[in-house]
Short mmCIF file of C-alpha atoms in Angstrom, two decimals:
data_model
loop_
_atom_site.label_atom_id
_atom_site.label_comp_id
_atom_site.label_asym_id
_atom_site.label_seq_id
_atom_site.Cartn_x
_atom_site.Cartn_y
_atom_site.Cartn_z
CA MET A 1 3.05 -14.85 17.33
CA GLN A 2 4.31 -15.53 20.86
CA SER A 3 7.69 -17.06 21.20
CA VAL A 4 8.45 -19.79 23.71
CA PRO A 5 11.85 -19.92 25.47
CA LEU A 6 13.68 -23.01 24.78
CA MET A 7 15.80 -22.38 28.01
CA SER A 8 16.31 -19.57 30.20
CA ALA A 9 19.27 -18.50 32.36
CA ALA A 10 18.73 -15.60 34.53
CA ALA A 11 22.02 -13.73 35.34
CA GLU A 12 22.60 -13.67 39.01
CA CYS A 13 25.18 -11.52 40.34
CA GLY A 14 28.79 -12.61 40.29
CA PHE A 15 29.52 -15.71 38.30
CA PRO A 16 28.03 -16.07 34.84
CA SER A 17 25.42 -18.96 34.34
CA PRO A 18 27.21 -22.18 33.01
CA ALA A 19 24.27 -22.21 30.58
CA ASP A 20 25.19 -19.04 28.93
CA ASP A 21 27.46 -20.68 26.17
CA TYR A 22 24.38 -23.00 25.29
CA LEU A 23 21.78 -20.22 24.79
CA ASP A 24 19.86 -20.73 21.64
CA ARG A 25 17.27 -18.73 19.92
CA PRO A 26 13.69 -19.33 21.20
CA LEU A 27 11.55 -21.66 19.04
CA ASP A 28 10.06 -19.69 16.24
CA PHE A 29 6.62 -21.05 14.85
CA ASN A 30 7.06 -18.84 11.73
CA GLU A 31 10.05 -21.12 10.89
CA LEU A 32 7.78 -24.13 11.26
CA LEU A 33 4.80 -22.84 9.40
CA ILE A 34 6.11 -20.29 6.83
CA GLU A 35 8.08 -21.82 3.92
CA ASN A 36 7.99 -18.70 1.83
CA ALA A 37 6.78 -15.46 3.47
CA PRO A 38 5.68 -13.37 0.73
CA ALA A 39 3.63 -16.35 -0.88
CA THR A 40 2.13 -17.44 2.54
CA PHE A 41 -1.51 -16.80 3.43
CA VAL A 42 -3.77 -17.89 6.26
CA VAL A 43 -7.50 -18.75 5.80
CA ARG A 44 -10.07 -19.93 8.24
CA VAL A 45 -11.73 -23.30 7.42
CA ALA A 46 -15.49 -23.28 7.25
CA GLY A 47 -16.44 -26.46 5.58
CA ASP A 48 -16.14 -30.07 6.74
CA SER A 49 -15.19 -31.92 3.54
CA MET A 50 -11.61 -32.59 4.83
CA THR A 51 -12.26 -33.84 8.23
CA GLY A 52 -10.94 -37.25 7.27
CA ILE A 53 -7.41 -35.95 7.16
CA GLY A 54 -7.88 -33.79 10.18
CA ILE A 55 -8.93 -30.38 8.78
CA PHE A 56 -12.01 -29.21 10.72
CA PRO A 57 -14.20 -26.09 10.65
CA GLY A 58 -12.66 -23.38 12.56
CA ASP A 59 -8.98 -24.56 11.82
CA LEU A 60 -6.46 -22.10 10.50
CA ALA A 61 -5.04 -23.29 7.13
CA VAL A 62 -1.71 -22.16 6.15
CA ILE A 63 -1.35 -21.72 2.33
CA ASN A 64 1.88 -21.49 0.29
CA ARG A 65 1.14 -20.13 -3.05
CA ALA A 66 4.77 -20.84 -4.12
CA ARG A 67 4.51 -24.54 -3.69
CA ARG A 68 4.15 -26.72 -6.66
CA VAL A 69 0.87 -28.68 -7.07
CA VAL A 70 1.41 -32.55 -7.25
CA ASP A 71 -1.09 -35.48 -7.10
CA LYS A 72 -2.47 -35.60 -3.57
CA SER A 73 -1.50 -32.05 -2.61
CA ILE A 74 -4.14 -30.42 -0.24
CA VAL A 75 -5.28 -27.38 -2.10
CA LEU A 76 -7.34 -24.35 -1.87
CA ALA A 77 -9.00 -24.33 -5.18
CA LEU A 78 -11.45 -22.08 -7.15
CA VAL A 79 -14.04 -23.91 -8.93
CA ASP A 80 -16.55 -21.64 -10.97
CA GLY A 81 -15.60 -18.83 -8.70
CA GLU A 82 -16.30 -20.64 -5.39
CA PHE A 83 -13.34 -21.46 -2.91
CA THR A 84 -13.13 -24.94 -1.94
CA LEU A 85 -10.58 -26.82 0.17
CA LYS A 86 -9.85 -30.44 -1.18
CA GLN A 87 -7.27 -32.82 -2.20
CA TYR A 88 -5.99 -32.27 -5.77
CA ARG A 89 -5.77 -35.62 -7.79
CA ARG A 90 -4.32 -36.11 -11.22
CA ARG A 91 -4.00 -39.29 -13.34
CA GLY A 92 -2.84 -38.52 -16.87
CA SER A 93 -4.91 -35.70 -18.13
CA ARG A 94 -7.72 -36.36 -15.62
CA VAL A 95 -7.95 -33.90 -12.71
CA TRP A 96 -10.26 -34.15 -9.84
CA LEU A 97 -10.69 -32.84 -6.34
CA HIS A 98 -11.25 -35.42 -3.81
CA ALA A 99 -13.00 -34.79 -0.50
CA GLU A 100 -11.88 -36.46 2.64
CA ASN A 101 -15.44 -37.09 3.98
CA PRO A 102 -17.63 -39.89 2.72
CA ALA A 103 -20.61 -37.43 2.75
CA PHE A 104 -19.04 -35.55 -0.15
CA THR A 105 -18.42 -36.60 -3.85
CA ASP A 106 -15.33 -35.94 -5.81
CA ILE A 107 -15.56 -33.07 -8.29
CA GLU A 108 -14.00 -34.06 -11.57
CA ILE A 109 -12.65 -30.93 -13.53
CA LEU A 110 -14.13 -31.01 -17.00
CA GLU A 111 -13.61 -28.67 -19.97
CA GLY A 112 -15.55 -25.43 -19.66
CA MET A 113 -15.23 -25.36 -15.92
CA ALA A 114 -13.36 -22.39 -14.35
CA PHE A 115 -10.72 -23.94 -12.23
CA GLU A 116 -7.58 -22.78 -10.53
CA VAL A 117 -5.57 -23.82 -7.73
CA TRP A 118 -5.20 -20.66 -5.40
CA GLY A 119 -2.66 -22.32 -3.20
CA VAL A 120 -1.29 -25.30 -1.61
CA VAL A 121 -2.27 -25.99 2.01
CA THR A 122 0.85 -26.85 4.03
CA ASN A 123 -0.55 -26.79 7.55
CA SER A 124 -3.80 -26.75 9.55
CA ILE A 125 -3.68 -25.35 13.10
CA ARG A 126 -6.55 -26.11 15.60
CA THR A 127 -6.75 -24.53 19.00
CA PHE A 128 -8.41 -26.67 21.65
CA MET B 1 28.17 -0.82 -19.72
CA ALA B 2 25.02 1.04 -20.69
CA ARG B 3 22.64 1.09 -17.85
CA LEU B 4 19.14 -0.35 -18.11
CA PHE B 5 16.21 0.46 -15.74
CA ALA B 6 12.99 -1.58 -15.30
CA LEU B 7 9.89 0.02 -14.00
CA VAL B 8 7.65 -2.80 -12.55
CA ASP B 9 4.09 -1.37 -12.00
CA CYS B 10 1.20 -3.46 -10.47
CA ASN B 11 -1.84 -3.47 -12.71
CA ASN B 12 -4.82 -1.77 -11.36
CA PHE B 13 -3.29 -2.41 -7.91
CA TYR B 14 -5.85 -1.74 -5.55
CA ALA B 15 -8.68 -3.50 -7.57
CA SER B 16 -6.15 -6.43 -8.02
CA CYS B 17 -5.66 -6.77 -4.25
CA GLU B 18 -9.35 -6.89 -3.73
CA ARG B 19 -9.76 -9.69 -6.39
CA VAL B 20 -7.20 -11.93 -5.04
CA PHE B 21 -9.55 -12.65 -1.99
CA GLN B 22 -12.83 -12.07 -3.92
CA PRO B 23 -13.01 -13.94 -6.85
CA ALA B 24 -16.59 -12.72 -7.55
CA LEU B 25 -14.91 -9.38 -8.47
CA ARG B 26 -13.07 -10.77 -11.41
CA GLY B 27 -13.96 -9.90 -14.86
CA LYS B 28 -16.34 -7.13 -13.41
CA PRO B 29 -16.00 -3.31 -13.20
CA VAL B 30 -14.40 -2.66 -9.79
CA VAL B 31 -13.83 0.74 -8.31
CA VAL B 32 -12.04 1.80 -5.09
CA LEU B 33 -13.04 5.06 -3.28
CA SER B 34 -10.76 7.43 -1.51
CA ASN B 35 -10.72 7.72 2.19
CA ASN B 36 -14.16 8.56 3.68
CA ASP B 37 -15.69 7.06 0.47
CA GLY B 38 -15.15 10.44 -1.33
CA CYS B 39 -14.33 9.74 -4.92
CA VAL B 40 -12.90 6.94 -7.27
CA ILE B 41 -9.26 6.54 -6.90
CA ALA B 42 -8.70 3.31 -8.77
CA ARG B 43 -10.63 1.35 -11.37
CA SER B 44 -10.30 -2.08 -12.86
CA ASN B 45 -9.93 -2.26 -16.70
CA GLU B 46 -13.66 -3.12 -17.10
CA ALA B 47 -14.55 -0.02 -15.00
CA LYS B 48 -12.25 2.10 -17.37
CA ALA B 49 -13.92 0.75 -20.30
CA LEU B 50 -17.23 1.75 -18.98
CA GLY B 51 -15.89 5.34 -18.86
CA VAL B 52 -15.70 5.72 -15.14
CA ASP B 53 -13.34 8.59 -14.48
CA MET B 54 -10.68 8.87 -11.97
CA GLY B 55 -11.83 11.35 -9.15
CA ALA B 56 -15.55 10.82 -9.86
CA PRO B 57 -17.50 11.73 -6.74
CA TRP B 58 -19.31 8.52 -5.50
CA HIS B 59 -22.44 10.52 -4.14
CA LEU B 60 -23.00 11.83 -7.68
CA TYR B 61 -22.25 8.37 -9.37
CA ARG B 62 -23.86 6.05 -7.07
CA GLY B 63 -27.01 5.51 -9.18
CA ARG B 64 -25.20 5.08 -12.28
CA PHE B 65 -22.69 2.56 -10.69
CA ASP B 66 -25.68 0.53 -9.46
CA GLU B 67 -27.31 0.45 -12.96
CA GLN B 68 -23.97 -0.54 -14.60
CA GLY B 69 -23.28 -3.32 -12.08
CA VAL B 70 -19.92 -1.49 -11.03
CA ILE B 71 -18.60 -2.95 -7.72
CA VAL B 72 -17.47 -0.40 -5.23
CA ARG B 73 -14.95 -0.85 -2.33
CA SER B 74 -13.75 1.55 0.25
CA SER B 75 -10.04 1.84 0.23
CA ASN B 76 -8.46 -0.94 2.39
CA TYR B 77 -4.86 0.37 2.89
CA THR B 78 -4.13 -2.14 5.49
CA LEU B 79 -4.66 -4.95 2.79
CA TYR B 80 -2.99 -2.95 -0.05
CA GLY B 81 0.02 -2.12 2.05
CA ASP B 82 0.63 -5.83 3.02
CA MET B 83 0.19 -6.97 -0.53
CA SER B 84 2.62 -4.24 -1.54
CA ALA B 85 5.21 -5.36 0.77
CA ARG B 86 4.92 -9.03 -0.53
CA VAL B 87 5.49 -7.70 -4.11
CA MET B 88 8.34 -5.68 -3.32
CA ARG B 89 9.92 -8.49 -1.36
CA ILE B 90 9.72 -10.81 -4.32
CA LEU B 91 11.15 -8.15 -6.53
CA ALA B 92 14.13 -7.58 -4.16
CA ASP B 93 14.94 -11.37 -4.87
CA PHE B 94 15.29 -10.54 -8.65
CA THR B 95 17.63 -7.66 -8.12
CA PRO B 96 19.11 -6.14 -5.04
CA ASP B 97 19.09 -2.76 -6.54
CA LEU B 98 15.62 -1.43 -6.38
CA GLU B 99 13.84 1.65 -5.57
CA LEU B 100 10.40 1.62 -4.06
CA TYR B 101 8.73 4.35 -5.96
CA SER B 102 5.17 4.12 -4.67
CA ILE B 103 2.79 1.41 -3.11
CA ASP B 104 2.51 -0.32 -6.46
CA GLU B 105 5.68 0.73 -8.44
CA ALA B 106 9.34 -0.05 -8.13
CA PHE B 107 12.35 1.01 -10.28
CA LEU B 108 14.98 -2.06 -10.84
CA ASP B 109 18.50 -1.79 -12.09
CA VAL B 110 18.63 -4.58 -14.75
CA THR B 111 22.01 -3.56 -16.28
CA GLY B 112 23.95 -6.47 -17.49
CA ILE B 113 21.35 -9.22 -16.88
CA ALA B 114 21.87 -11.87 -19.50
CA ASP B 115 18.52 -13.27 -21.10
CA LEU B 116 16.63 -10.14 -19.82
CA GLU B 117 13.35 -11.37 -21.52
CA GLY B 118 13.49 -14.67 -19.63
CA HIS B 119 14.41 -12.70 -16.45
CA VAL B 120 11.17 -10.57 -16.61
CA ARG B 121 8.94 -13.33 -17.72
CA ARG B 122 10.02 -15.34 -14.48
CA LEU B 123 9.56 -12.13 -12.46
CA ARG B 124 6.02 -11.41 -13.69
CA ALA B 125 5.13 -15.10 -13.29
CA THR B 126 6.59 -15.36 -9.87
CA VAL B 127 4.75 -12.30 -8.60
CA LEU B 128 1.40 -13.33 -10.13
CA GLN B 129 1.71 -16.79 -8.73
CA TRP B 130 2.90 -15.97 -5.29
CA THR B 131 0.76 -13.01 -4.61
CA GLY B 132 -2.07 -13.05 -7.30
CA ILE B 133 -1.01 -9.48 -8.48
CA PRO B 134 -0.37 -9.02 -12.22
CA VAL B 135 2.36 -6.50 -13.12
CA SER B 136 3.65 -4.74 -16.23
CA VAL B 137 7.23 -4.15 -16.92
CA GLY B 138 8.88 -1.44 -18.96
CA ILE B 139 12.68 -1.44 -19.62
CA ALA B 140 14.79 1.40 -20.90
CA PRO B 141 18.12 3.05 -20.58
CA THR B 142 16.65 5.77 -18.38
CA LYS B 143 13.89 5.97 -15.65
CA VAL B 144 11.72 8.41 -17.78
CA LEU B 145 11.86 6.18 -20.72
CA ALA B 146 11.24 3.21 -18.46
CA LYS B 147 8.01 4.84 -17.59
CA VAL B 148 7.13 5.33 -21.14
CA ALA B 149 7.91 1.71 -21.82
CA ASN B 150 5.74 0.67 -18.87
CA ARG B 151 2.81 2.51 -20.32
CA LEU B 152 3.18 0.84 -23.57
CA ALA B 153 3.43 -2.48 -21.83
CA LYS B 154 0.07 -1.76 -20.37
CA LYS B 155 -1.71 -0.33 -23.28
CA ASP B 156 -0.62 -2.77 -25.80
CA PRO B 157 -2.17 -6.32 -25.37
CA ALA B 158 0.50 -7.80 -27.85
CA ALA B 159 3.26 -6.63 -25.53
CA GLY B 160 2.64 -9.39 -23.07
CA GLY B 161 3.04 -7.17 -20.12
CA CYS B 162 6.56 -6.21 -20.95
CA ARG B 163 8.14 -3.56 -23.32
CA LEU B 164 11.77 -2.94 -23.97
CA LEU B 165 12.97 0.23 -25.36
CA ARG B 166 16.63 0.25 -26.15
CA ASP B 167 16.84 1.39 -29.84
CA PRO B 168 16.71 5.19 -30.49
CA ALA B 169 14.26 4.60 -33.38
CA VAL B 170 11.88 2.57 -31.39
CA GLU B 171 12.09 5.23 -28.69
CA GLU B 172 11.15 7.94 -31.12
CA GLU B 173 8.19 5.90 -32.39
CA ALA B 174 7.07 5.34 -28.75
CA LEU B 175 7.29 9.10 -27.95
CA GLN B 176 5.41 10.04 -31.02
CA ALA B 177 2.22 8.75 -29.63
CA LEU B 178 2.48 10.70 -26.42
CA ALA B 179 1.44 14.12 -25.24
CA LEU B 180 3.63 16.14 -22.91
CA GLY B 181 1.35 15.63 -19.98
CA ASP B 182 1.88 11.83 -20.41
CA LEU B 183 5.64 12.14 -19.49
CA TRP B 184 6.80 11.46 -15.85
CA GLY B 185 7.17 14.67 -14.05
CA ILE B 186 5.30 16.98 -16.27
CA ALA B 187 2.27 18.48 -14.69
CA ARG B 188 -0.43 20.21 -16.68
CA ARG B 189 0.83 23.66 -15.61
CA MET B 190 4.35 22.88 -16.90
CA ALA B 191 3.05 21.41 -20.17
CA VAL B 192 1.29 24.78 -20.72
CA ARG B 193 4.49 26.71 -20.03
CA LEU B 194 6.50 24.55 -22.43
CA GLU B 195 3.82 24.83 -25.22
CA ALA B 196 3.98 28.67 -24.85
CA GLU B 197 7.76 28.25 -25.57
CA GLY B 198 7.09 26.28 -28.64
CA ILE B 199 7.68 22.82 -27.13
CA LYS B 200 4.51 21.00 -27.81
CA THR B 201 5.47 17.24 -27.95
CA PRO B 202 7.79 14.91 -26.15
CA LEU B 203 9.82 14.64 -29.33
CA GLU B 204 10.28 18.31 -29.42
CA LEU B 205 11.25 18.28 -25.77
CA ARG B 206 13.77 15.63 -26.44
CA ALA B 207 15.17 17.71 -29.43
CA ALA B 208 15.40 21.05 -27.45
CA ASP B 209 18.70 22.47 -26.41
CA PRO B 210 19.40 21.13 -22.82
CA GLN B 211 21.22 24.45 -21.82
CA LEU B 212 18.31 26.39 -22.94
CA LEU B 213 15.92 24.26 -21.06
CA ARG B 214 17.96 24.66 -17.99
CA GLN B 215 17.99 28.55 -18.22
CA ARG B 216 14.14 28.56 -18.96
CA PHE B 217 12.86 25.85 -16.75
CA GLY B 218 15.53 24.75 -14.36
CA VAL B 219 17.71 21.75 -13.95
CA VAL B 220 14.87 19.28 -13.50
CA MET B 221 13.62 19.81 -17.07
CA GLN B 222 17.05 19.71 -18.38
CA ARG B 223 17.52 16.26 -16.88
CA LEU B 224 14.11 15.21 -18.15
CA ALA B 225 14.98 16.04 -21.67
CA LEU B 226 18.39 14.25 -21.47
CA GLU B 227 16.68 11.30 -19.98
CA LEU B 228 14.27 11.34 -23.10
CA ARG B 229 17.47 11.18 -25.26
CA GLY B 230 18.56 8.01 -23.38
CA VAL B 231 21.09 9.89 -21.02
CA SER B 232 20.61 8.54 -17.55
CA CYS B 233 20.42 11.53 -15.07
CA LEU B 234 18.15 10.16 -12.47
CA PRO B 235 19.84 7.33 -10.45
CA LEU B 236 17.98 4.79 -8.17
CA GLU B 237 17.09 6.30 -5.09
CA LEU B 238 17.63 3.34 -2.92
CA ALA B 239 16.96 4.72 0.49
CA VAL B 240 13.78 6.89 1.36
CA PRO B 241 15.03 10.33 2.44
CA ASP B 242 13.91 11.75 5.82
CA ARG B 243 10.84 13.65 5.50
CA LYS B 244 10.69 17.40 6.13
CA SER B 245 7.23 17.39 7.38
CA VAL B 246 4.45 14.98 8.40
CA VAL B 247 0.68 15.66 7.78
CA ALA B 248 -2.29 13.91 9.28
CA SER B 249 -5.60 14.92 7.85
CA ARG B 250 -8.94 13.36 7.37
CA SER B 251 -12.46 14.27 6.52
CA PHE B 252 -15.02 13.63 9.20
CA GLY B 253 -17.45 10.89 8.64
CA ARG B 254 -20.24 13.49 9.28
CA PRO B 255 -19.97 17.35 9.80
CA ILE B 256 -18.96 18.35 13.19
CA THR B 257 -20.28 21.37 15.23
CA ALA B 258 -18.98 20.73 18.77
CA ARG B 259 -15.58 22.12 19.64
CA ALA B 260 -14.74 19.31 21.85
CA ASP B 261 -15.16 16.83 18.94
CA VAL B 262 -12.89 18.86 16.73
CA GLU B 263 -10.37 18.99 19.67
CA GLU B 264 -10.51 15.19 19.93
CA ALA B 265 -9.87 14.76 16.17
CA VAL B 266 -6.96 17.22 16.28
CA ALA B 267 -5.46 15.45 19.33
CA SER B 268 -5.87 12.12 17.52
CA PHE B 269 -4.32 13.35 14.18
CA THR B 270 -1.38 14.93 16.31
CA SER B 271 -0.85 11.54 17.97
CA ARG B 272 -0.57 9.87 14.57
CA ALA B 273 1.65 12.53 13.01
CA ALA B 274 3.87 12.39 16.19
CA ALA B 275 4.18 8.68 16.02
CA LYS B 276 5.17 8.85 12.41
CA MET B 277 7.81 11.53 13.20
CA ARG B 278 9.26 9.53 16.09
CA ARG B 279 9.77 6.49 13.89
CA GLN B 280 12.27 8.49 11.82
CA GLY B 281 14.06 9.85 14.94
CA LEU B 282 12.89 13.46 14.47
CA ALA B 283 11.33 16.14 16.46
CA THR B 284 9.80 19.58 15.82
CA ALA B 285 8.99 22.91 17.38
CA HIS B 286 6.39 23.93 14.73
CA ILE B 287 2.94 22.49 14.46
CA SER B 288 -0.01 23.82 12.45
CA THR B 289 -3.73 23.12 12.72
CA PHE B 290 -6.39 23.47 9.89
CA ILE B 291 -10.05 23.19 9.94
CA GLU B 292 -12.56 23.57 7.13
CA THR B 293 -16.29 23.27 6.34
CA ASN B 294 -17.61 21.38 3.35
CA PRO B 295 -17.00 23.54 0.20
CA PHE B 296 -19.48 21.18 -1.53
CA ARG B 297 -22.34 22.11 0.57
CA GLU B 298 -23.29 25.44 -0.86
CA GLN B 299 -26.26 25.81 1.48
CA ASP B 300 -23.97 25.85 4.62
CA LYS B 301 -21.88 28.87 5.85
CA GLN B 302 -18.24 28.31 4.74
CA TYR B 303 -15.13 28.83 6.87
CA ARG B 304 -11.63 27.53 6.63
CA ALA B 305 -8.64 28.66 8.48
CA SER B 306 -5.19 27.38 9.66
CA ARG B 307 -2.79 28.61 12.27
CA GLY B 308 0.64 27.61 13.40
CA PHE B 309 2.11 27.34 16.87
CA THR B 310 5.84 27.35 17.71
CA LEU B 311 7.20 25.84 20.92
CA PRO B 312 10.37 27.21 22.48
CA VAL B 313 12.19 23.96 21.97
CA ALA B 314 11.65 21.09 19.40
CA THR B 315 9.88 18.11 20.90
CA ALA B 316 8.75 14.47 20.10
CA ASP B 317 6.34 14.34 22.84
CA THR B 318 2.80 13.71 21.96
CA ALA B 319 1.28 15.47 24.86
CA THR B 320 3.28 18.75 24.25
CA LEU B 321 2.36 18.59 20.57
CA ILE B 322 -1.35 18.20 21.42
CA THR B 323 -1.23 21.27 23.67
CA ALA B 324 0.43 23.21 20.87
CA ALA B 325 -2.23 21.87 18.37
CA HIS B 326 -5.04 22.89 20.62
CA ALA B 327 -3.43 26.33 21.18
CA ALA B 328 -3.45 26.82 17.39
CA LEU B 329 -6.94 25.48 17.13
CA ALA B 330 -8.17 28.15 19.94
CA GLY B 331 -6.95 30.91 17.52
CA ILE B 332 -9.07 29.93 14.67
CA TRP B 333 -12.08 28.23 16.19
CA ARG B 334 -15.59 29.69 15.41
CA ASP B 335 -18.75 28.49 16.65
CA GLY B 336 -21.83 27.90 14.41
CA TYR B 337 -20.20 26.17 11.46
CA ARG B 338 -20.39 22.54 10.26
CA TYR B 339 -16.82 21.35 10.07
CA LYS B 340 -16.02 18.60 7.60
CA LYS B 341 -12.10 18.32 7.81
CA ALA B 342 -9.11 18.89 10.11
CA ALA B 343 -5.44 18.60 9.60
CA VAL B 344 -2.55 18.70 11.63
CA MET B 345 1.08 19.41 10.09
CA LEU B 346 4.37 19.01 11.82
CA VAL B 347 6.83 21.16 9.93
CA ASP B 348 10.52 21.82 9.99
CA LEU B 349 11.38 18.44 11.40
CA VAL B 350 15.07 18.10 13.03
CA LYS B 351 16.96 15.17 14.29
CA ALA B 352 15.69 14.56 17.78
CA SER B 353 19.24 13.74 18.90
CA SER B 354 20.39 17.18 17.91
CA VAL B 355 17.89 19.20 19.85
CA GLY B 356 19.44 21.38 22.46
CA SER B 357 17.90 22.90 25.65
CA GLY B 358 17.26 26.67 25.86
CA LEU B 359 17.83 28.89 28.86
CA PHE B 360 14.48 28.29 30.24
CA ASP B 361 13.04 25.49 28.24
CA ARG B 362 14.27 21.88 28.37
CA ARG B 363 14.37 19.36 25.63
CA ASP B 364 12.43 16.07 26.14
CA ASP B 365 13.80 14.34 29.31
CA SER B 366 14.35 10.86 29.68
CA ARG B 367 10.95 10.25 31.22
CA SER B 368 9.11 11.66 28.13
CA LEU B 369 11.32 9.63 25.83
CA ALA B 370 10.49 6.43 27.76
CA ARG B 371 6.80 7.34 27.78
CA MET B 372 6.82 7.81 24.04
CA ARG B 373 8.71 4.53 23.44
CA ALA B 374 6.24 2.61 25.53
CA LEU B 375 3.31 4.19 23.81
CA ASP B 376 4.80 3.38 20.29
CA GLY B 377 5.69 -0.05 21.37
CA LEU B 378 2.25 -0.91 22.52
CA ASN B 379 0.48 0.58 19.50
CA THR B 380 2.93 -1.51 17.26
CA ARG B 381 2.16 -4.63 19.06
CA PHE B 382 -1.60 -4.15 19.55
CA GLY B 383 -2.67 -2.12 16.55
CA ARG B 384 -2.72 1.49 15.76
CA ASP B 385 -4.64 3.59 18.36
CA ALA B 386 -4.64 0.65 21.00
CA VAL B 387 -3.04 3.17 23.47
CA THR B 388 -3.84 6.97 23.10
CA MET B 389 -3.29 10.09 25.10
CA GLY B 390 -6.03 11.06 27.53
CA ARG B 391 -7.11 13.93 25.28
CA THR B 392 -7.74 12.05 22.16
CA GLY B 393 -10.94 10.27 23.51
CA ARG B 394 -13.17 7.78 21.73
CA PRO B 395 -15.56 6.62 20.49
CA ARG B 396 -15.24 8.94 17.61
CA PRO B 397 -18.13 10.75 16.05
CA TRP B 398 -15.95 12.08 13.38
CA ALA B 399 -14.48 8.67 12.19
CA LEU B 400 -13.97 7.59 8.62
CA ARG B 401 -16.86 6.48 6.56
CA ARG B 402 -16.01 3.21 5.02
CA ASP B 403 -19.14 1.60 4.10
CA ARG B 404 -17.82 -0.80 1.41
CA LEU B 405 -14.68 -1.92 3.24
CA SER B 406 -13.58 -5.52 2.48
CA GLN B 407 -11.83 -7.55 5.17
CA ARG B 408 -8.27 -7.07 6.14
CA PHE B 409 -7.45 -10.68 4.95
CA THR B 410 -3.76 -10.67 5.69
CA THR B 411 -3.26 -8.89 8.73
CA HIS B 412 -6.07 -9.61 11.19
CA TRP B 413 -6.91 -13.05 12.68
CA GLU B 414 -10.50 -12.21 12.97
CA GLU B 415 -10.82 -11.00 9.31
CA LEU B 416 -9.32 -14.03 7.43
CA LEU B 417 -10.69 -15.48 4.25
CA SER B 418 -13.36 -18.14 5.24
CA VAL B 419 -13.35 -21.16 2.94
#
């Protein structure tokens, strides 16, 4: 990942720059996007079931497998062996996957379905 | 306080890595092939249950695998290496004292940890949750016994992925079930030698006189026997020791007959080995080149040869080393053979900083060092072989065959999992 200099102070000859005492580390996008490095993975979004909250095909979704799943987490889930990116919903013992796109219906997780949360989506990155 | 070692071993590591990103492989027999899709080097439990052997050559088993629904993958070391680094980083959070023993195994010092069972349960759950890789843990007062405990943790479903051997009676029972060859560090030939001396089982080895073992078999065997008794002789090796030699070797994707193609392969291997050597701050004056036809093709004329070449002064310069490797190749090259494999070995490595100049020959000058630093820097940044020496050439007719390679899901933007 490229780093972006927050400020720069080229040393000319003779006197030190007055900014030298205030030099900081460059902005590090890893800091922003990676909560827990060994548990963080990146996937490419293909589907359009989450466009309502701004996750579009072609985006890079950052996934933290260490983050706890709670009601309304955006998750990468496995339902009957297929990956799907949805919002995790839970009320009492009912669990369902909600799509943020009216063209998709919610998927209720019923007994006998193979279901697992692969990881929690923490960010989506889009390049224009 | 009595020491305790834990051996953490990833279950069917290569197959498990593949499954993290390819759920369709779960519950199915999966095998991973060696470099160049030669033979089976890793099996899922389902493949083991079907009787697929380690080392089974793919070209012989292909039909049978198709019939039995065995899923085949080429080895994806980029993926396995990254997943391994993740697992090891998590383990390091559980104890600072750890020895990376192999790509999928680590020894941990767990001496004095209160609630050891809870600790291990959390460790296993964390690695599985964060990476998707299941691990088994064996704990014992010595490394050799920890290996035994790990084996039991894997074999016994009731163990729940963890076995603790801390009681001599339990250790004895565990060793009872093993053969000599099952012990860490006993190769088949050594087992035969031990048997000839009347030591036929691990328990007999444990009971043998350590002094006698030392006289007959050397200090390594003495330590092994003591470790079986619960006397710790093998400490954790926290730092990887410098290597004495570096080898780069590959089978060609198809047989090669042209000298120029073999020269290119040798130059490329030399570059790779030299980069590895420089990463450790080492240099060498000795290089040896090896070529071979395919011994499994009985219809072909067979030839294999190797030759060394010694430079006047040790160097870390890729260009100089390639010249030496080619000089060695010139001595063994024969036209008219179908070559299958080549290798380059850098031996007798020395610290680059301690190399002196000879009367006529100079050690690497600052220009060479700068050139190599630039080369290594670019290749680290843009991927291996982004920049190569003029002689290594490409495209490569001899490049690896990897027909069943999965994506490098964790290290390449263009190969990410698509969801």
